[in-house]
Amino acid sequence: MSAISVRVPAKVNLQLAVGPLRDDGYHDLVNVFHAVSLFDEVTAAEPLDGDPSAAPLGVRVEGDLTGEVPVSDDNLAVRAARALADRAGRSYRADLLIRKSIPVAGGMAGGSADAAAALVACNELWGLGLPVEDLMEIAADIGSDVPFALLGGTAVGTGRGERLAPLETAGVFHWVFALADGGLSTPRVYGECDRLREEAGVAAPTPAVSEALLAALREGDAKSLGQALSNDLQPAALALRPSLAGTLALGREHGALGAIVSGSGPTCAFLAESAERAHELAALIKDVDGCRAVVTAHGPVPGATVAG
Ligand code: C5P
């Protein structure tokens, strides 16, 4: 094979319970991940043997508003491919092409998704045949959200979010995502969460999974799921990007079953009763201040998968 393409989904956090800051700079979490049908595609190709001095791992990025994505060794997909080559104990070459639809720095784990896709694509391109358990381990070293992008579906993550247990769900959930102008830095949002807690004199609680959320997922009950959505990073994201409050309020006014900041933001997620209601809601909120585009999607969907 001279090129392998992998499609990988975005995530929304149905519950993000943030515990205390740990000594390693991360927070203990209970993180209910849900993969939705908004996809990036990563293609790993054997380099054409033109320039022998070229870097062993090249990367290009295509898509809307991709200016923020590094095309250097800092790119998460490049880091993932390099970590995979290191694990295999050889130096391998590949040209990576990332076609982005997941918003950049949007709280939907787009960079992590690309890393997961690069692992699957290069594992195949290089004929390594590593089992998914090994890819999961490499993924966790790259970033807290990378293992989930391999797994997909709906899952609860503990630790810093990388220890995953798949969750039982019924039916399909319909979503609207309001993509914001510009991104938010994840470390900055976590830092603001700590700062707000300190300012209010509130100790970080021990994170625990919401039983109401688990029941809603098992029963495929969108109305109960909407009520059970929660995100401890939301006050911090709203403090850093006050316009998001208006976006969330507008979605609720127009009948969203739930309205929440996705992860560290600034994307806002709205749960709708049906695909039709999701399209209606998208049209009603698309012109709100600070919103650059709206998209509809459904979940759960599988994790990183080799395309056709
Ligand atoms: O793991 P990842 O590199 O994606 O995390 C990005 C940043 O998000 C971390 O550097 C840290 O500031 C914050 N983070 C955290 N606690 C977690 C996960 C991420 O504080 N459990």
Tab-separated table of C-alpha atoms and ligand atoms in Angstrom:
chain	number	residue	atom	x	y	z
A	1	MET	CA	0.000	0.000	0.000
A	2	SER	CA	1.384	3.424	-0.835
A	3	ALA	CA	-1.287	5.532	0.967
A	4	ILE	CA	-3.777	4.906	3.774
A	5	SER	CA	-6.610	7.286	4.729
A	6	VAL	CA	-8.240	7.224	8.142
A	7	ARG	CA	-11.425	9.024	9.159
A	8	VAL	CA	-11.652	10.130	12.773
A	9	PRO	CA	-14.488	11.788	14.712
A	10	ALA	CA	-14.717	14.845	16.957
A	11	LYS	CA	-15.897	14.444	20.538
A	12	VAL	CA	-18.227	16.312	22.811
A	13	ASN	CA	-18.035	15.859	26.587
A	14	LEU	CA	-21.404	14.874	28.026
A	15	GLN	CA	-19.986	15.274	31.521
A	16	LEU	CA	-16.667	16.870	32.410
A	17	ALA	CA	-16.108	16.744	36.167
A	18	VAL	CA	-12.791	18.372	37.056
A	19	GLY	CA	-11.077	17.433	40.312
A	20	PRO	CA	-8.028	18.958	41.990
A	21	LEU	CA	-4.850	19.953	40.179
A	22	ARG	CA	-2.307	17.131	40.480
A	23	ASP	CA	1.442	17.433	40.970
A	24	ASP	CA	2.009	16.554	37.294
A	25	GLY	CA	0.011	19.602	36.129
A	26	TYR	CA	-3.081	17.602	35.118
A	27	HIS	CA	-6.458	17.387	36.824
A	28	ASP	CA	-8.208	14.206	37.874
A	29	LEU	CA	-11.325	13.909	35.767
A	30	VAL	CA	-14.496	12.059	35.174
A	31	ASN	CA	-14.921	12.682	31.488
A	32	VAL	CA	-17.848	11.196	29.559
A	33	PHE	CA	-16.750	11.312	25.920
A	34	HIS	CA	-19.183	10.977	23.016
A	35	ALA	CA	-17.935	10.697	19.412
A	36	VAL	CA	-19.959	12.679	16.861
A	37	SER	CA	-20.156	12.635	13.062
A	38	LEU	CA	-17.858	15.549	12.396
A	39	PHE	CA	-14.704	14.059	10.900
A	40	ASP	CA	-11.104	14.849	10.047
A	41	GLU	CA	-9.314	12.624	7.538
A	42	VAL	CA	-5.622	11.825	7.806
A	43	THR	CA	-3.799	10.233	4.866
A	44	ALA	CA	-0.359	8.709	5.393
A	45	ALA	CA	1.560	8.187	2.155
A	46	GLU	CA	4.981	6.837	1.292
A	47	PRO	CA	7.096	9.868	0.372
A	48	LEU	CA	8.060	10.193	-3.271
A	49	ASP	CA	11.806	9.729	-3.281
A	50	GLY	CA	12.739	13.169	-4.457
A	51	ASP	CA	14.554	14.954	-1.682
A	52	PRO	CA	16.645	12.604	0.486
A	53	SER	CA	17.319	15.432	2.972
A	54	ALA	CA	13.562	15.938	3.628
A	55	ALA	CA	12.272	15.250	7.161
A	56	PRO	CA	11.165	11.626	7.636
A	57	LEU	CA	7.677	12.816	8.621
A	58	GLY	CA	6.140	15.614	6.593
A	59	VAL	CA	2.732	17.150	7.248
A	60	ARG	CA	0.276	19.318	5.328
A	61	VAL	CA	-3.070	20.601	6.541
A	62	GLU	CA	-6.102	21.430	4.385
A	63	GLY	CA	-9.476	22.846	5.345
A	64	ASP	CA	-11.195	25.825	6.855
A	65	LEU	CA	-9.262	28.061	9.314
A	66	THR	CA	-6.281	25.766	9.679
A	67	GLY	CA	-3.752	28.572	10.153
A	68	GLU	CA	-3.328	27.708	13.842
A	69	VAL	CA	-2.371	24.074	13.206
A	70	PRO	CA	1.419	23.619	13.380
A	71	VAL	CA	3.014	22.022	10.312
A	72	SER	CA	6.168	21.200	12.245
A	73	ASP	CA	7.265	18.458	14.615
A	74	ASP	CA	4.836	19.935	17.165
A	75	ASN	CA	1.879	18.716	15.136
A	76	LEU	CA	0.173	16.025	17.225
A	77	ALA	CA	-0.194	13.712	14.218
A	78	VAL	CA	3.565	13.952	13.551
A	79	ARG	CA	4.309	13.318	17.235
A	80	ALA	CA	2.044	10.270	17.154
A	81	ALA	CA	3.672	8.876	13.998
A	82	ARG	CA	7.132	9.424	15.496
A	83	ALA	CA	6.125	7.707	18.748
A	84	LEU	CA	4.824	4.756	16.722
A	85	ALA	CA	8.094	4.502	14.753
A	86	ASP	CA	10.040	4.664	18.050
A	87	ARG	CA	7.907	1.862	19.496
A	88	ALA	CA	8.645	-0.239	16.399
A	89	GLY	CA	12.339	0.546	16.877
A	90	ARG	CA	12.940	1.817	13.360
A	91	SER	CA	12.924	5.057	11.498
A	92	TYR	CA	10.019	5.197	9.100
A	93	ARG	CA	9.009	7.824	6.578
A	94	ALA	CA	5.579	9.164	5.758
A	95	ASP	CA	3.914	12.238	4.334
A	96	LEU	CA	0.807	13.082	6.338
A	97	LEU	CA	-2.083	15.041	4.868
A	98	ILE	CA	-4.694	16.235	7.366
A	99	ARG	CA	-8.063	17.313	5.953
A	100	LYS	CA	-9.756	19.224	8.751
A	101	SER	CA	-13.454	19.638	9.429
A	102	ILE	CA	-13.194	19.521	13.233
A	103	PRO	CA	-12.797	23.088	14.537
A	104	VAL	CA	-9.232	23.981	15.528
A	105	ALA	CA	-8.788	24.722	19.277
A	106	GLY	CA	-12.553	24.287	19.558
A	107	GLY	CA	-12.916	21.929	22.540
A	108	MET	CA	-13.763	18.995	20.257
A	109	ALA	CA	-10.349	17.255	20.425
A	110	GLY	CA	-9.484	17.835	16.769
A	111	GLY	CA	-5.714	17.686	17.319
A	112	SER	CA	-6.098	14.528	19.396
A	113	ALA	CA	-8.275	13.027	16.670
A	114	ASP	CA	-5.555	13.663	14.082
A	115	ALA	CA	-2.988	11.983	16.343
A	116	ALA	CA	-5.221	8.909	16.703
A	117	ALA	CA	-5.804	8.788	12.942
A	118	ALA	CA	-2.049	9.059	12.266
A	119	LEU	CA	-1.420	6.079	14.575
A	120	VAL	CA	-3.946	3.912	12.714
A	121	ALA	CA	-2.787	5.097	9.268
A	122	CYS	CA	0.949	4.628	9.901
A	123	ASN	CA	0.433	1.280	11.656
A	124	GLU	CA	-1.170	0.116	8.406
A	125	LEU	CA	1.151	1.935	5.951
A	126	TRP	CA	4.254	0.575	7.649
A	127	GLY	CA	2.734	-2.913	8.023
A	128	LEU	CA	3.477	-2.948	11.771
A	129	GLY	CA	0.333	-4.803	12.787
A	130	LEU	CA	0.416	-3.445	16.353
A	131	PRO	CA	-2.752	-4.366	18.287
A	132	VAL	CA	-5.118	-1.621	19.390
A	133	GLU	CA	-3.965	-2.037	23.033
A	134	ASP	CA	-0.457	-0.923	21.995
A	135	LEU	CA	-1.852	1.987	19.991
A	136	MET	CA	-3.898	2.983	23.074
A	137	GLU	CA	-0.724	3.143	25.196
A	138	ILE	CA	1.104	5.305	22.668
A	139	ALA	CA	-2.030	7.447	22.335
A	140	ALA	CA	-2.175	8.162	26.088
A	141	ASP	CA	1.414	9.466	25.983
A	142	ILE	CA	0.514	11.896	23.197
A	143	GLY	CA	-2.508	13.450	24.952
A	144	SER	CA	-5.344	12.769	27.362
A	145	ASP	CA	-8.038	12.710	24.645
A	146	VAL	CA	-6.150	10.640	22.044
A	147	PRO	CA	-7.148	7.158	23.327
A	148	PHE	CA	-10.840	8.054	23.053
A	149	ALA	CA	-10.427	9.124	19.427
A	150	LEU	CA	-9.188	5.577	18.717
A	151	LEU	CA	-12.077	3.982	20.604
A	152	GLY	CA	-15.034	6.199	19.615
A	153	GLY	CA	-18.624	5.510	20.707
A	154	THR	CA	-19.410	6.771	24.196
A	155	ALA	CA	-17.028	6.120	27.074
A	156	VAL	CA	-16.121	7.323	30.520
A	157	GLY	CA	-12.540	8.459	30.994
A	158	THR	CA	-10.880	8.665	34.409
A	159	GLY	CA	-7.397	9.610	35.557
A	160	ARG	CA	-6.523	12.535	33.322
A	161	GLY	CA	-9.174	11.213	30.931
A	162	GLU	CA	-7.052	8.523	29.286
A	163	ARG	CA	-8.322	5.461	31.218
A	164	LEU	CA	-11.431	4.476	29.297
A	165	ALA	CA	-14.452	2.268	29.901
A	166	PRO	CA	-16.989	2.040	27.045
A	167	LEU	CA	-20.576	2.912	27.988
A	168	GLU	CA	-23.773	1.246	26.912
A	169	THR	CA	-26.056	3.560	24.935
A	170	ALA	CA	-29.289	3.183	22.991
A	171	GLY	CA	-30.347	5.020	19.850
A	172	VAL	CA	-28.881	8.032	18.136
A	173	PHE	CA	-28.482	11.525	19.603
A	174	HIS	CA	-28.760	14.617	17.389
A	175	TRP	CA	-26.516	17.622	17.945
A	176	VAL	CA	-25.947	21.164	16.771
A	177	PHE	CA	-22.507	22.715	17.217
A	178	ALA	CA	-21.971	26.465	17.162
A	179	LEU	CA	-18.357	27.040	16.083
A	180	ALA	CA	-16.893	30.235	17.502
A	181	ASP	CA	-14.619	32.847	15.996
A	182	GLY	CA	-11.133	31.878	17.213
A	183	GLY	CA	-10.144	29.116	19.618
A	184	LEU	CA	-9.471	28.796	23.352
A	185	SER	CA	-6.288	27.322	24.807
A	186	THR	CA	-7.048	24.197	26.866
A	187	PRO	CA	-4.347	24.843	29.535
A	188	ARG	CA	-5.624	28.405	29.875
A	189	VAL	CA	-9.205	27.232	30.484
A	190	TYR	CA	-8.092	24.675	33.098
A	191	GLY	CA	-6.015	27.422	34.739
A	192	GLU	CA	-9.013	29.753	34.803
A	193	CYS	CA	-11.127	26.976	36.363
A	194	ASP	CA	-8.552	26.665	39.204
A	195	ARG	CA	-8.408	30.434	39.579
A	196	LEU	CA	-12.187	30.838	39.801
A	197	ARG	CA	-12.383	28.078	42.421
A	198	GLU	CA	-9.629	29.668	44.464
A	199	GLU	CA	-11.241	33.097	44.224
A	200	ALA	CA	-14.573	31.660	45.412
A	201	GLY	CA	-12.859	29.643	48.173
A	202	VAL	CA	-14.319	26.416	46.751
A	203	ALA	CA	-12.271	23.233	47.043
A	204	ALA	CA	-12.185	21.059	43.908
A	205	PRO	CA	-14.627	18.170	44.438
A	206	THR	CA	-13.681	14.533	43.844
A	207	PRO	CA	-15.101	13.878	40.379
A	208	ALA	CA	-17.896	11.277	40.171
A	209	VAL	CA	-19.883	10.057	37.200
A	210	SER	CA	-23.522	11.183	37.011
A	211	GLU	CA	-25.902	8.232	37.445
A	212	ALA	CA	-28.672	10.247	35.763
A	213	LEU	CA	-26.449	10.666	32.713
A	214	LEU	CA	-25.617	6.945	32.545
A	215	ALA	CA	-29.324	6.034	32.797
A	216	ALA	CA	-30.252	8.523	30.050
A	217	LEU	CA	-27.583	7.034	27.761
A	218	ARG	CA	-28.682	3.433	28.470
A	219	GLU	CA	-32.298	4.311	27.734
A	220	GLY	CA	-31.561	6.522	24.722
A	221	ASP	CA	-33.579	9.249	26.450
A	222	ALA	CA	-32.516	12.531	24.821
A	223	LYS	CA	-34.635	14.700	27.110
A	224	SER	CA	-33.045	13.289	30.278
A	225	LEU	CA	-29.611	13.393	28.651
A	226	GLY	CA	-30.104	17.093	27.888
A	227	GLN	CA	-30.845	17.755	31.560
A	228	ALA	CA	-27.880	15.697	32.759
A	229	LEU	CA	-25.193	17.381	30.591
A	230	SER	CA	-22.557	19.141	32.720
A	231	ASN	CA	-19.161	20.715	32.267
A	232	ASP	CA	-17.025	22.031	35.134
A	233	LEU	CA	-14.910	23.972	32.622
A	234	GLN	CA	-17.924	25.942	31.410
A	235	PRO	CA	-17.668	28.837	33.950
A	236	ALA	CA	-14.004	29.247	32.996
A	237	ALA	CA	-14.747	29.199	29.253
A	238	LEU	CA	-17.530	31.766	29.777
A	239	ALA	CA	-15.228	33.982	31.853
A	240	LEU	CA	-12.652	33.951	29.041
A	241	ARG	CA	-15.246	34.260	26.236
A	242	PRO	CA	-18.352	36.049	27.632
A	243	SER	CA	-20.206	35.942	24.275
A	244	LEU	CA	-20.709	32.175	24.711
A	245	ALA	CA	-23.380	32.843	27.365
A	246	GLY	CA	-25.553	34.453	24.671
A	247	THR	CA	-25.027	31.522	22.302
A	248	LEU	CA	-26.064	28.995	24.965
A	249	ALA	CA	-29.091	31.083	25.993
A	250	LEU	CA	-30.303	31.408	22.401
A	251	GLY	CA	-30.121	27.644	21.880
A	252	ARG	CA	-32.121	27.036	25.073
A	253	GLU	CA	-34.706	29.659	24.048
A	254	HIS	CA	-35.180	27.809	20.777
A	255	GLY	CA	-35.897	24.535	22.517
A	256	ALA	CA	-32.544	22.736	22.768
A	257	LEU	CA	-32.875	19.791	25.179
A	258	GLY	CA	-29.461	20.697	26.557
A	259	ALA	CA	-26.899	23.429	25.874
A	260	ILE	CA	-23.296	23.197	26.970
A	261	VAL	CA	-19.776	24.370	26.167
A	262	SER	CA	-17.902	21.460	24.548
A	263	GLY	CA	-14.838	20.553	26.628
A	264	SER	CA	-12.637	23.621	27.071
A	265	GLY	CA	-14.643	25.481	24.391
A	266	PRO	CA	-15.353	27.724	22.661
A	267	THR	CA	-17.614	25.413	20.593
A	268	CYS	CA	-21.134	25.222	22.070
A	269	ALA	CA	-23.113	21.965	21.796
A	270	PHE	CA	-26.905	21.701	21.699
A	271	LEU	CA	-28.871	18.483	21.949
A	272	ALA	CA	-32.002	18.218	19.788
A	273	GLU	CA	-34.939	15.792	19.759
A	274	SER	CA	-34.443	14.705	16.148
A	275	ALA	CA	-32.326	15.356	13.065
A	276	GLU	CA	-35.062	17.654	11.793
A	277	ARG	CA	-35.118	19.693	15.030
A	278	ALA	CA	-31.318	19.907	14.906
A	279	HIS	CA	-31.469	21.475	11.417
A	280	GLU	CA	-34.158	23.927	12.542
A	281	LEU	CA	-32.191	24.877	15.623
A	282	ALA	CA	-29.003	25.363	13.581
A	283	ALA	CA	-30.802	27.819	11.297
A	284	LEU	CA	-32.196	29.736	14.291
A	285	ILE	CA	-28.883	30.254	16.093
A	286	LYS	CA	-26.423	30.667	13.221
A	287	ASP	CA	-26.349	34.486	13.306
A	288	VAL	CA	-25.676	34.882	17.038
A	289	ASP	CA	-22.726	37.103	18.021
A	290	GLY	CA	-19.331	35.388	18.001
A	291	CYS	CA	-20.538	32.350	16.020
A	292	ARG	CA	-18.692	31.697	12.757
A	293	ALA	CA	-20.665	28.626	11.606
A	294	VAL	CA	-23.101	25.983	12.793
A	295	VAL	CA	-22.982	22.282	11.956
A	296	THR	CA	-25.267	19.382	12.784
A	297	ALA	CA	-24.023	15.916	13.668
A	298	HIS	CA	-25.109	12.708	15.361
A	299	GLY	CA	-23.540	10.362	17.859
A	300	PRO	CA	-22.276	7.960	18.869
A	301	VAL	CA	-20.020	7.033	15.926
A	302	PRO	CA	-16.958	4.718	15.779
A	303	GLY	CA	-13.413	5.928	16.453
A	304	ALA	CA	-10.535	6.229	13.939
A	305	THR	CA	-11.298	3.896	11.011
A	306	VAL	CA	-9.470	3.157	7.757
A	307	ALA	CA	-11.582	4.789	5.030
A	308	GLY	CA	-13.195	2.565	2.345
B	1	C5P	O1	-3.313	15.838	27.633
B	1	C5P	P1	-3.301	17.081	26.815
B	1	C5P	O2	-1.923	17.422	26.320
B	1	C5P	O3	-4.313	17.075	25.713
B	1	C5P	O4	-3.735	18.251	27.778
B	1	C5P	C1	-3.602	19.595	27.403
B	1	C5P	C2	-3.603	20.461	28.657
B	1	C5P	O5	-4.888	20.427	29.286
B	1	C5P	C3	-2.642	20.016	29.730
B	1	C5P	O6	-1.369	20.563	29.516
B	1	C5P	C4	-3.287	20.570	30.996
B	1	C5P	O7	-3.024	21.953	31.130
B	1	C5P	C5	-4.769	20.442	30.686
B	1	C5P	N1	-5.348	19.197	31.238
B	1	C5P	C6	-5.523	19.097	32.600
B	1	C5P	N2	-6.046	17.953	33.132
B	1	C5P	C7	-6.416	16.930	32.329
B	1	C5P	C8	-6.256	17.016	30.929
B	1	C5P	C9	-5.710	18.176	30.412
B	1	C5P	O8	-5.204	20.026	33.355
B	1	C5P	N3	-6.928	15.839	32.870
